[in-house]
Coordinates of C-alpha atoms (C1' of nucleotides) in Angstrom, one line a residue:
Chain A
X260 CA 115.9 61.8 78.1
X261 CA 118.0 64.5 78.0
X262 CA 120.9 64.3 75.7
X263 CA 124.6 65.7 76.3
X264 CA 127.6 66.6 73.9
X265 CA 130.0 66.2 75.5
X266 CA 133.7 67.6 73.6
X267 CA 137.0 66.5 75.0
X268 CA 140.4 65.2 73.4
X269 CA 141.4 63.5 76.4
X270 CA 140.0 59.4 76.9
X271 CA 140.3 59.7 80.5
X272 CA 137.9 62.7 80.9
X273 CA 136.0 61.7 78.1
X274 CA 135.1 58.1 80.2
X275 CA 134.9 59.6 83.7
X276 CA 132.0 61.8 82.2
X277 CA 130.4 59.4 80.3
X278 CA 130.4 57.2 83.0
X279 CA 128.7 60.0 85.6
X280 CA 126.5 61.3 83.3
X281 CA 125.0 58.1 81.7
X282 CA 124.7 56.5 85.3
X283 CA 122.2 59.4 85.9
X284 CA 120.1 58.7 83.1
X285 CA 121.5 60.8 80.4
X286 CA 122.1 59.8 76.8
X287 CA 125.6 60.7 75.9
X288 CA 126.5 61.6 72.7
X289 CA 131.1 62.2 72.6
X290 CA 133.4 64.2 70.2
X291 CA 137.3 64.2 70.2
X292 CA 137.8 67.5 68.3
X293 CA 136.0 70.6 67.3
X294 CA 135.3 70.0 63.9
X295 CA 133.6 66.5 65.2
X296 CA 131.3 68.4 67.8
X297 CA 130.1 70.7 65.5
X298 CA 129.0 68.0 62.5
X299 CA 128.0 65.8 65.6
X300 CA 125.5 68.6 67.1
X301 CA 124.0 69.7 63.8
X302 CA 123.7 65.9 62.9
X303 CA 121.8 65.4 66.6
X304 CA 121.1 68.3 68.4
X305 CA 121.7 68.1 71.9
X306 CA 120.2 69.9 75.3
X307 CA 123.4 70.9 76.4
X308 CA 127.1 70.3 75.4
X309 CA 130.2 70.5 77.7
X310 CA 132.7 71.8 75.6
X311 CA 136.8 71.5 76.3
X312 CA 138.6 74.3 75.4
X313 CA 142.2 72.8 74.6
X314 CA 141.0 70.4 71.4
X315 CA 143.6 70.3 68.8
X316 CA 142.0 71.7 65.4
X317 CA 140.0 74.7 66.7
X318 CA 140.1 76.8 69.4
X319 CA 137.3 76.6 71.9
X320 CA 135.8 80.2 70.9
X321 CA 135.5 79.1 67.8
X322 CA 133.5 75.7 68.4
X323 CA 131.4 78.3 70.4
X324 CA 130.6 80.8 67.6
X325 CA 130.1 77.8 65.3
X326 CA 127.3 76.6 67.4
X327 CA 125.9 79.8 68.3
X328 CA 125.5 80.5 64.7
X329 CA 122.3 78.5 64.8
X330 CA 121.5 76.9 68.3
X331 CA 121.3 78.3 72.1
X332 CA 121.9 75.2 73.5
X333 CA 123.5 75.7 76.7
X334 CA 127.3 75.6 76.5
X335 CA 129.3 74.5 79.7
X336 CA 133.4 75.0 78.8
X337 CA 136.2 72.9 81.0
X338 CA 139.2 74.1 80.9
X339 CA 142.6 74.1 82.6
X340 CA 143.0 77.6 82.0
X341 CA 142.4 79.6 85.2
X342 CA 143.3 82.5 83.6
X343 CA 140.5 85.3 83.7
X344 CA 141.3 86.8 80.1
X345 CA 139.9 82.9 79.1
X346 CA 137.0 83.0 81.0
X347 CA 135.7 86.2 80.0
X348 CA 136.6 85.5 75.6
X349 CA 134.6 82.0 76.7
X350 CA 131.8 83.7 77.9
X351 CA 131.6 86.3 75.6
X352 CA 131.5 84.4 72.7
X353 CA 128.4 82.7 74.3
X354 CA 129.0 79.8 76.7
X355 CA 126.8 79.5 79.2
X356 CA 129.4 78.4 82.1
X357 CA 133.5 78.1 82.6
X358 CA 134.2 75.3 85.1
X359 CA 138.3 74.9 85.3
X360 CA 139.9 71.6 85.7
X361 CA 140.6 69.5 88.0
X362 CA 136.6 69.9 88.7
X363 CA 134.5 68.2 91.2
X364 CA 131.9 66.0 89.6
X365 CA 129.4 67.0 92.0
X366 CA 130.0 70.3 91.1
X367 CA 130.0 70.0 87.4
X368 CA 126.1 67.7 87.3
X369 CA 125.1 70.4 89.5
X370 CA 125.7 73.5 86.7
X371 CA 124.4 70.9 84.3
X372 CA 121.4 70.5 85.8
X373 CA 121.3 74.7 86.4
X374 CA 122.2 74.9 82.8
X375 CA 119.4 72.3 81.6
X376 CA 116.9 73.8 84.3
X377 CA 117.0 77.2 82.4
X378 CA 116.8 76.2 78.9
X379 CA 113.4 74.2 79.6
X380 CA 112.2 77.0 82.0
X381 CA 112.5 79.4 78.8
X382 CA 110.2 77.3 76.5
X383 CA 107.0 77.5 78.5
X384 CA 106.4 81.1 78.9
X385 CA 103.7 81.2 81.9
X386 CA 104.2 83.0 84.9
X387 CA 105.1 80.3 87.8
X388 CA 101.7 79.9 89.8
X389 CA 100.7 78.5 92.9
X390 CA 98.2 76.0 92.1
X391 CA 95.6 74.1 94.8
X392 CA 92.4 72.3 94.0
X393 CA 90.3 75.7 94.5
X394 CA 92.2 78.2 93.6
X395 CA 95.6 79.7 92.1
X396 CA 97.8 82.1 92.8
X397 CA 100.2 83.7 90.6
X398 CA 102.6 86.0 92.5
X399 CA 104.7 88.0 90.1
X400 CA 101.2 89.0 88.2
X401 CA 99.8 89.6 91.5
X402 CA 96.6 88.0 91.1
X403 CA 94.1 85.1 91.7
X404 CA 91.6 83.0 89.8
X405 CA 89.5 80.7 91.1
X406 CA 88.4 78.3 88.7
X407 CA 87.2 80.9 85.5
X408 CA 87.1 84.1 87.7
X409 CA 89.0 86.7 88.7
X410 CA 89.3 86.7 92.4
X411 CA 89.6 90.9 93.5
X412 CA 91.4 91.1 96.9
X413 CA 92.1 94.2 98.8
X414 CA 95.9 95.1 99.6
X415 CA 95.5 93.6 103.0
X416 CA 94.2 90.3 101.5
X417 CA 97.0 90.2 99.6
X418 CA 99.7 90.6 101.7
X419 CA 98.3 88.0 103.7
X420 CA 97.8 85.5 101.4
X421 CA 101.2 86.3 99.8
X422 CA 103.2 85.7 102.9
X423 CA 101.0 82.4 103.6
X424 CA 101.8 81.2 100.0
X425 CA 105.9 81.9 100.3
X426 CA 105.6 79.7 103.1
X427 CA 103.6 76.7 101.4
X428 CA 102.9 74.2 103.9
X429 CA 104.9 75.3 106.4
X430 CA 103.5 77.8 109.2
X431 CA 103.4 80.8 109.4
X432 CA 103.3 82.5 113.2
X433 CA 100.8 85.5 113.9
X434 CA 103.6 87.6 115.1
X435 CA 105.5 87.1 111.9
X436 CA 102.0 87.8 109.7
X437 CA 101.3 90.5 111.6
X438 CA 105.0 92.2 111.8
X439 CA 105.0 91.9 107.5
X440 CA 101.5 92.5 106.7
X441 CA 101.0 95.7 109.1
X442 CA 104.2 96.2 110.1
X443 CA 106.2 95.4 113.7
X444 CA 104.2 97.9 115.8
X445 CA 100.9 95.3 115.7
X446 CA 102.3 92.5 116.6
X447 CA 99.5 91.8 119.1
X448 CA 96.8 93.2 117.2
X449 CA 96.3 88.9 116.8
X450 CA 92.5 89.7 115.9
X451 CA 92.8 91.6 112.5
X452 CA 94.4 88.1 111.4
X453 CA 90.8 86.8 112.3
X454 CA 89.1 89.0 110.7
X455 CA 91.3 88.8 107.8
X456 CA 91.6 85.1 107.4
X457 CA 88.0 84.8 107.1
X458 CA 87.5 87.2 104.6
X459 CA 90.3 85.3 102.2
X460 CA 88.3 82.0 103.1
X461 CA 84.9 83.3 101.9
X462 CA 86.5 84.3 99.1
X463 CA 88.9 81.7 98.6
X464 CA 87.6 78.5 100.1
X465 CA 84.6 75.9 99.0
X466 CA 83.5 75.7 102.3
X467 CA 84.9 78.6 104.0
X468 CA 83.2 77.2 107.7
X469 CA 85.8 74.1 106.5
X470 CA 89.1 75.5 105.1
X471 CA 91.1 73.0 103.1
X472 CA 94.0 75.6 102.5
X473 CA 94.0 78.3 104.6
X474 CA 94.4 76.7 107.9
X475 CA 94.1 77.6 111.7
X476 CA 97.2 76.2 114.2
X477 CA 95.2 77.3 117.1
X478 CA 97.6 79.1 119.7
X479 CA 100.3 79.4 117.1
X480 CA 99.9 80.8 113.4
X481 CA 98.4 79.8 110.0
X482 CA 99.1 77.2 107.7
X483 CA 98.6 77.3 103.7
X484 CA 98.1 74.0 102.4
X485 CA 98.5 73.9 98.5
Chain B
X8 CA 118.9 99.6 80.9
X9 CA 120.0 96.8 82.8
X10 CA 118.9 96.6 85.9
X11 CA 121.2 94.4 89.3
X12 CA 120.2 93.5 92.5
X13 CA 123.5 93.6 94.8
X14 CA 122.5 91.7 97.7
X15 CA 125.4 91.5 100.4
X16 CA 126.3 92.5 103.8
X17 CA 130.0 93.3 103.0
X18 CA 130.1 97.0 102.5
X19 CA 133.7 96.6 100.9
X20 CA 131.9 94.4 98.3
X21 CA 129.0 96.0 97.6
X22 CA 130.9 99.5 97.0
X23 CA 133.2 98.0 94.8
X24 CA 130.2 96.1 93.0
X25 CA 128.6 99.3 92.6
X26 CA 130.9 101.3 90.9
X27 CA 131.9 98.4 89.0
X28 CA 128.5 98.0 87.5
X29 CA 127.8 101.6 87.3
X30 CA 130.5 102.4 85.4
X31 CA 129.7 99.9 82.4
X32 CA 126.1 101.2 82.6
X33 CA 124.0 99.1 84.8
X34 CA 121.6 100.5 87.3
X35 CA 122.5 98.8 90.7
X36 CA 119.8 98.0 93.8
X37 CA 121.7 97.2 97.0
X38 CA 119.8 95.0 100.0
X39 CA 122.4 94.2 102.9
X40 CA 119.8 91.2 104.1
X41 CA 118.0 88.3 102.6
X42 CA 114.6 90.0 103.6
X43 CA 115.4 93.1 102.2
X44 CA 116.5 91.4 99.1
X45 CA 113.2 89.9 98.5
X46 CA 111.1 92.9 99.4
X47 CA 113.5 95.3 97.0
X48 CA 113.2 92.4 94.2
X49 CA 109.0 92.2 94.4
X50 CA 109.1 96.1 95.0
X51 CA 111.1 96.3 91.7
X52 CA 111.7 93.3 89.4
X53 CA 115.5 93.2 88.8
X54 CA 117.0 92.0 85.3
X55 CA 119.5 89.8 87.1
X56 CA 120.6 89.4 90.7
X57 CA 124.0 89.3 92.7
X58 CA 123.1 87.3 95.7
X59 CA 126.1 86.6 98.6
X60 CA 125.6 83.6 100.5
X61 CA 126.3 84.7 104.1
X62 CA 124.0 87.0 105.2
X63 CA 123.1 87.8 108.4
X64 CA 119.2 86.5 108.2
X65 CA 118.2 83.7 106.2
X66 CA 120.1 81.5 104.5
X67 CA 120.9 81.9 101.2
X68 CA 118.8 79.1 99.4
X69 CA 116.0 80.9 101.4
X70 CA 116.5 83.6 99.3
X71 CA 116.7 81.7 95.9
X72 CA 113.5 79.9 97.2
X73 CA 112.1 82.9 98.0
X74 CA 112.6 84.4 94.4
X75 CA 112.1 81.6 92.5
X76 CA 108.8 80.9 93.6
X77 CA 107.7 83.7 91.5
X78 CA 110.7 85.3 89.0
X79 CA 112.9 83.4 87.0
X80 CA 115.5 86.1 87.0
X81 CA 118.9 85.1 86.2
X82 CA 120.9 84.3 89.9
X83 CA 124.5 84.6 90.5
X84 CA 125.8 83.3 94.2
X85 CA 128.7 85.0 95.5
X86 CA 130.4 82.8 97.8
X87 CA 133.4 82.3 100.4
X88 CA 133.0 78.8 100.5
X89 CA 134.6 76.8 98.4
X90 CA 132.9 73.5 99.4
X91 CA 131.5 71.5 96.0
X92 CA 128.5 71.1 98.8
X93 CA 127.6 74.6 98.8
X94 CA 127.6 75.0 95.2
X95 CA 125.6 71.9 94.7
X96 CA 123.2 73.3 97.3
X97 CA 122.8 76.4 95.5
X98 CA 122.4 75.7 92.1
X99 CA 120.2 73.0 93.0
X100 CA 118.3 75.6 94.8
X101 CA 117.8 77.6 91.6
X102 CA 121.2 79.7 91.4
X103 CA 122.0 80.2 87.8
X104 CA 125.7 80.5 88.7
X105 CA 128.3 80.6 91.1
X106 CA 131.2 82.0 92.1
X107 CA 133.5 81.7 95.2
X108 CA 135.2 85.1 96.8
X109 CA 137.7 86.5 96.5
X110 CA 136.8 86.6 92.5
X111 CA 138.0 88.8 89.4
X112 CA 136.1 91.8 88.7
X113 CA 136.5 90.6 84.9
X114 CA 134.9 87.4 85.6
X115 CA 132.1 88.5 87.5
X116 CA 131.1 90.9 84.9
X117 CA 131.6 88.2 82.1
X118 CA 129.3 85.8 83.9
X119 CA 127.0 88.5 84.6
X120 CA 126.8 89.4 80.9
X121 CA 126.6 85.4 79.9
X122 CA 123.5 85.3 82.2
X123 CA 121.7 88.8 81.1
X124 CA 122.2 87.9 77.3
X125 CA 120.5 83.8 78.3
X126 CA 117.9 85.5 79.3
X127 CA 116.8 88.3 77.2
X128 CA 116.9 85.6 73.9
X129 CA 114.0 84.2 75.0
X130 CA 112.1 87.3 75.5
X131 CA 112.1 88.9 71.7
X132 CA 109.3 87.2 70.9
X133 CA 107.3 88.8 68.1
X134 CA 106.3 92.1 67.2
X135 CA 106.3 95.5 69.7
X136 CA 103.1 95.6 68.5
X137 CA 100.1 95.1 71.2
X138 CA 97.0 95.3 70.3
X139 CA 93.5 95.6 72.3
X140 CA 89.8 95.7 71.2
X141 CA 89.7 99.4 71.2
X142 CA 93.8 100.5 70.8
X143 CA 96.8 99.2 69.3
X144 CA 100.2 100.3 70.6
X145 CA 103.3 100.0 68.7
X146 CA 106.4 100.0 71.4
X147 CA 109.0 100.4 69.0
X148 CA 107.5 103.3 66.9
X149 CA 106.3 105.0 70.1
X150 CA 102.6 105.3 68.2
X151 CA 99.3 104.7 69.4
X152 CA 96.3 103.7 67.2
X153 CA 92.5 103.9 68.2
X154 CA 90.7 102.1 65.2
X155 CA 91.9 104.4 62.1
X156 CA 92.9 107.1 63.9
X157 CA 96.3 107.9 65.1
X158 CA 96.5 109.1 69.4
X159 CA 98.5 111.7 70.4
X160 CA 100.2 111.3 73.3
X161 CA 102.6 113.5 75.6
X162 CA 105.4 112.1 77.1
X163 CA 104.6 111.4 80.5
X164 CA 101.4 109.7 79.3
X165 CA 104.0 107.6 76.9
X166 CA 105.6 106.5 79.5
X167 CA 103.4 105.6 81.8
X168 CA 101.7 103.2 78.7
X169 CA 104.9 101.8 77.9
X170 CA 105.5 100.5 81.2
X171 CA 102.0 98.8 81.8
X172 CA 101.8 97.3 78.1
X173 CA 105.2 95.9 79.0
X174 CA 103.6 93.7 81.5
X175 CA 100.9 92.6 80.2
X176 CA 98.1 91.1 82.6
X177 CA 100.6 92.0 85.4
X178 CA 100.3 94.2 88.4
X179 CA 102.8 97.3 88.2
X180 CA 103.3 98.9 91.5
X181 CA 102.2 102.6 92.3
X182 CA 106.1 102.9 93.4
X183 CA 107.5 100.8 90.5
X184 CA 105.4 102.9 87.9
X185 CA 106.5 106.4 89.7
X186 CA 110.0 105.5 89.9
X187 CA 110.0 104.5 86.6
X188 CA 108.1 107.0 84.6
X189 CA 108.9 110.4 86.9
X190 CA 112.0 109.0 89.0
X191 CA 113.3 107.6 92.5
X192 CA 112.2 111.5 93.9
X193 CA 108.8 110.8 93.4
X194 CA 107.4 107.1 94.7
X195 CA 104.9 109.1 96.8
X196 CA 103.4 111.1 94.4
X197 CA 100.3 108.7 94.2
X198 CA 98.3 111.6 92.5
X199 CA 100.1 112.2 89.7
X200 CA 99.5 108.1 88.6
X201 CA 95.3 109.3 88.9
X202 CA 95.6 112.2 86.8
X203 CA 97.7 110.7 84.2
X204 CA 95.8 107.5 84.3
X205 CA 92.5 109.2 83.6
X206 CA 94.3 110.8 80.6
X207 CA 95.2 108.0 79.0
X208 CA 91.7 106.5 79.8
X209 CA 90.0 109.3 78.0
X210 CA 92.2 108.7 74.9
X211 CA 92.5 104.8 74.9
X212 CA 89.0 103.7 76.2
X213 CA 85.8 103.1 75.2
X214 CA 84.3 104.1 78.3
X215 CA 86.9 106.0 80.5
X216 CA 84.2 106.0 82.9
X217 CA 84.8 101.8 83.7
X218 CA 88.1 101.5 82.1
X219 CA 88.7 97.8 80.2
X220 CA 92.5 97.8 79.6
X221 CA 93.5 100.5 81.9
X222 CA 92.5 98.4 85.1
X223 CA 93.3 100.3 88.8
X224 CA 93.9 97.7 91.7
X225 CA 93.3 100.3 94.3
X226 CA 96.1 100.2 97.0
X227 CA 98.6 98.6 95.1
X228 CA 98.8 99.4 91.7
X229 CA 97.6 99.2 87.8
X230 CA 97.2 96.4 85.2
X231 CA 96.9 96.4 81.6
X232 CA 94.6 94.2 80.3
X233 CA 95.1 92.6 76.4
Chain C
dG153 C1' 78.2 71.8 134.8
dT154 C1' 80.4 76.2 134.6
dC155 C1' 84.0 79.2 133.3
dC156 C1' 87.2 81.0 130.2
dG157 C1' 90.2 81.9 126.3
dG158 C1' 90.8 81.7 121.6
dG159 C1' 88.6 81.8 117.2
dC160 C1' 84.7 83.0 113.9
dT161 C1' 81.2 86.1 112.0
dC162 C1' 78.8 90.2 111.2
dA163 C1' 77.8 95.0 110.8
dG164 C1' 78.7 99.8 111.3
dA165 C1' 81.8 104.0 111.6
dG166 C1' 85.7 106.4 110.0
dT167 C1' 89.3 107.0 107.1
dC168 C1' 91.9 106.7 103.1
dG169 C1' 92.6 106.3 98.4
dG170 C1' 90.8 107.2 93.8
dC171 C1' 88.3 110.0 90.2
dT172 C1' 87.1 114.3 88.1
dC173 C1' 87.6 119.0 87.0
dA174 C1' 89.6 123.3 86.6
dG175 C1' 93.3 126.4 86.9
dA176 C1' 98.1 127.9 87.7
dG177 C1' 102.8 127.2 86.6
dT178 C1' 106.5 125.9 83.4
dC179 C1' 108.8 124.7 79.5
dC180 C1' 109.6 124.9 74.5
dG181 C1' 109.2 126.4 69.7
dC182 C1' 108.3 130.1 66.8
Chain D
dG37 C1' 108.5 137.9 73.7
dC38 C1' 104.5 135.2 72.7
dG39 C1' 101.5 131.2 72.3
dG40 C1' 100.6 126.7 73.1
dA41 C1' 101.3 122.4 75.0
dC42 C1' 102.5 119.9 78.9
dT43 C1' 102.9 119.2 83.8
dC44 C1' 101.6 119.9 88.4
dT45 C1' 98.3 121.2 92.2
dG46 C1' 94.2 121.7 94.8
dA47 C1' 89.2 120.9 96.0
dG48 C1' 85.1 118.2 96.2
dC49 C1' 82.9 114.0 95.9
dC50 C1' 82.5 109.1 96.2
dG51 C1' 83.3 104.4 97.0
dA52 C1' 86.0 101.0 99.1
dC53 C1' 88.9 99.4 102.5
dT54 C1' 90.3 99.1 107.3
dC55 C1' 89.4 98.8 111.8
dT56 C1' 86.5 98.0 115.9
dG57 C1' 83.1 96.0 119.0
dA58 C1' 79.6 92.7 120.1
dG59 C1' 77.7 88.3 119.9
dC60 C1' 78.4 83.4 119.2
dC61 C1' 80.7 78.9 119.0
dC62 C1' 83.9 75.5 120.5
dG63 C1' 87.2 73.0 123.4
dG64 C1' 89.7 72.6 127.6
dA65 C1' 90.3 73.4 132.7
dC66 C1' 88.4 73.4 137.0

DNA sequence: GTCCGGGCTCAGAGTCGGCTCAGAGTCCGC
DNA sequence: GCGGACTCTGAGCCGACTCTGAGCCCGGAC
């Protein structure tokens, strides 16, 4: 369960949010002043704290600083300031986000959930792959693996299987294949798709006579089915 | 250095975003489409990216989809709408932040900054040291080592290392590795990549004859291997 | 049953990219 | 001004990739 600090002087706020927040399942953890968050997060750390900046025994870039000294948990301030100069001292001293008051509270879960998003992302360190029962795809590395080995494909293959793979489950029309792959001029050349497919599905497929992922729409495009 | 995708179809904007960055030392890419924005981010991996929601082709989560299924660079929506929909949509979408036009300059840059410095903490892991069966290279002391003995290397062949052991098990583009090593002049001068390559080859492997670490994905580009 | 169009497979020809080597040009330090 | 290191260029060779055409299969239309 994902577990929120959340810093504000006011009751009202302080009830509105931990209403919201605990009616979507997080654990909510309060503090009325800075000195409070700060004993309160070392004591328990949290996975993200939305910080007010008006409290009345620090200032906010303080409480900031204080927690950056040790932790990068994400840091969302409210304020009521709209005043740029605010923003940027927030920001620079290390919060992760500035959301100025009155705020919508569709909009403020939303840069939580950005804010949480991107801390957990940061842990695991692996490249984001496209995974399928056969085969995987990992398209910032540029390369495939099925099951132990290395999978060599030529540019061609690539391209192909890279547009197919953007589009997962969706499909993909030969004009469009054929205007990214080899560019708008062959846009009829429908046959190199052919050709092409079936060299990705021998390599690429169990039973390449049977694709499971790499799939014909006769009459209309391909299909990659993860 | 630092490295932004500008991705908008405002001239105005993406002028004044330009010299903006430039002046406090960025290196700014400009794409006036979604589809150019995708093909300019795989052609050349971005540090962070300024995406505006209303462009002319796809719609902008399209183009966060479209990145995030493979980079987990930091995303900052520019925006005329003001709707708590949008923002929702977005973020949700994988946008790391957003912002709604017309904006401060100030702002921008601080929340640009916030999102640069998120994500280059998680990326000092360990030493600049990498280290091979047959080499070690030591990015921060610019040295080489093959077994006791130290490798000499010029600068050109420096550079063209650093930016493969940087990506480790990756693919680095013939362009990418051009305009990085020699400059934006020279993305077609494919030959100078063999020559150099081989170099480094007969200095770094075993057999420079069928290359280990040094690996050439012919058509597209070269990967180190650990 | 026959015809026909779209799709699959296979193999061969041509081209393109990659490797190697050697030599000329250029820049820098002495 | 000289020497040496570094960078760039060109030629020959080779292998791989791309394209093309022919034959075959399948399903639907007549």
């Amino acid at each position: 369960m994902t577990r929120v600090l959340v810093v504000d002087d006011d009751a009202q706020i302080l009830r509105a949010l931990r209403i919201n927040l605990a009616a979507r399942g997080y654990q909510v953890l309060t503090a009325v002043d800075g000195t409070a968050a700060l004993t309160a997060a070392a004591d328990a750390p949290p996975d993200v704290v939305v910080l007010d900046l008006g409290l009345p025994d620090l200032d906010g870039t303080e409480v900031i600083a204080g927690l950056r000294g040790w932790t990068q948990v994400p840091i969302i301030v409210l304020s009521a300031r709209t005043d740029s100069h605010d923003k940027v001292d927030a920001l620079d001293a290390g919060a992760d986000d500035y959301v100025t008051k009155p705020f919508g509270m569709a909009e403020l879960l939303a840069r939580l959930r950005a804010a949480v998003r991107r801390a957990s992302v940061g842990q695991v360190d692996g490249d984001p792959v496209v995974v399928t029962a056969t085969f995987t795809v990992d398209l910032a590395a540029k390369r495939v693996r099925r099951g132990d080995a290395e999978v060599h494909l030529t540019p061609t293959e690539w391209g192909l299987l890279e547009q197919l793979v953007r589009n997962p489950g969706r499909l993909v029309g030969q004009k469009q294949l054929l205007r990214e792959v080899w560019g708008p001029a062959y846009t009829r050349e429908s046959n190199y798709l052919r050709v092409y497919l079936a060299q990705l599905r021998r390599k690429l497929e169990l039973d390449p006579a049977h694709p499971r992922h790499l799939i014909t729409e006769p009459g209309m495009g391909y299909r990659f089915e993860p």
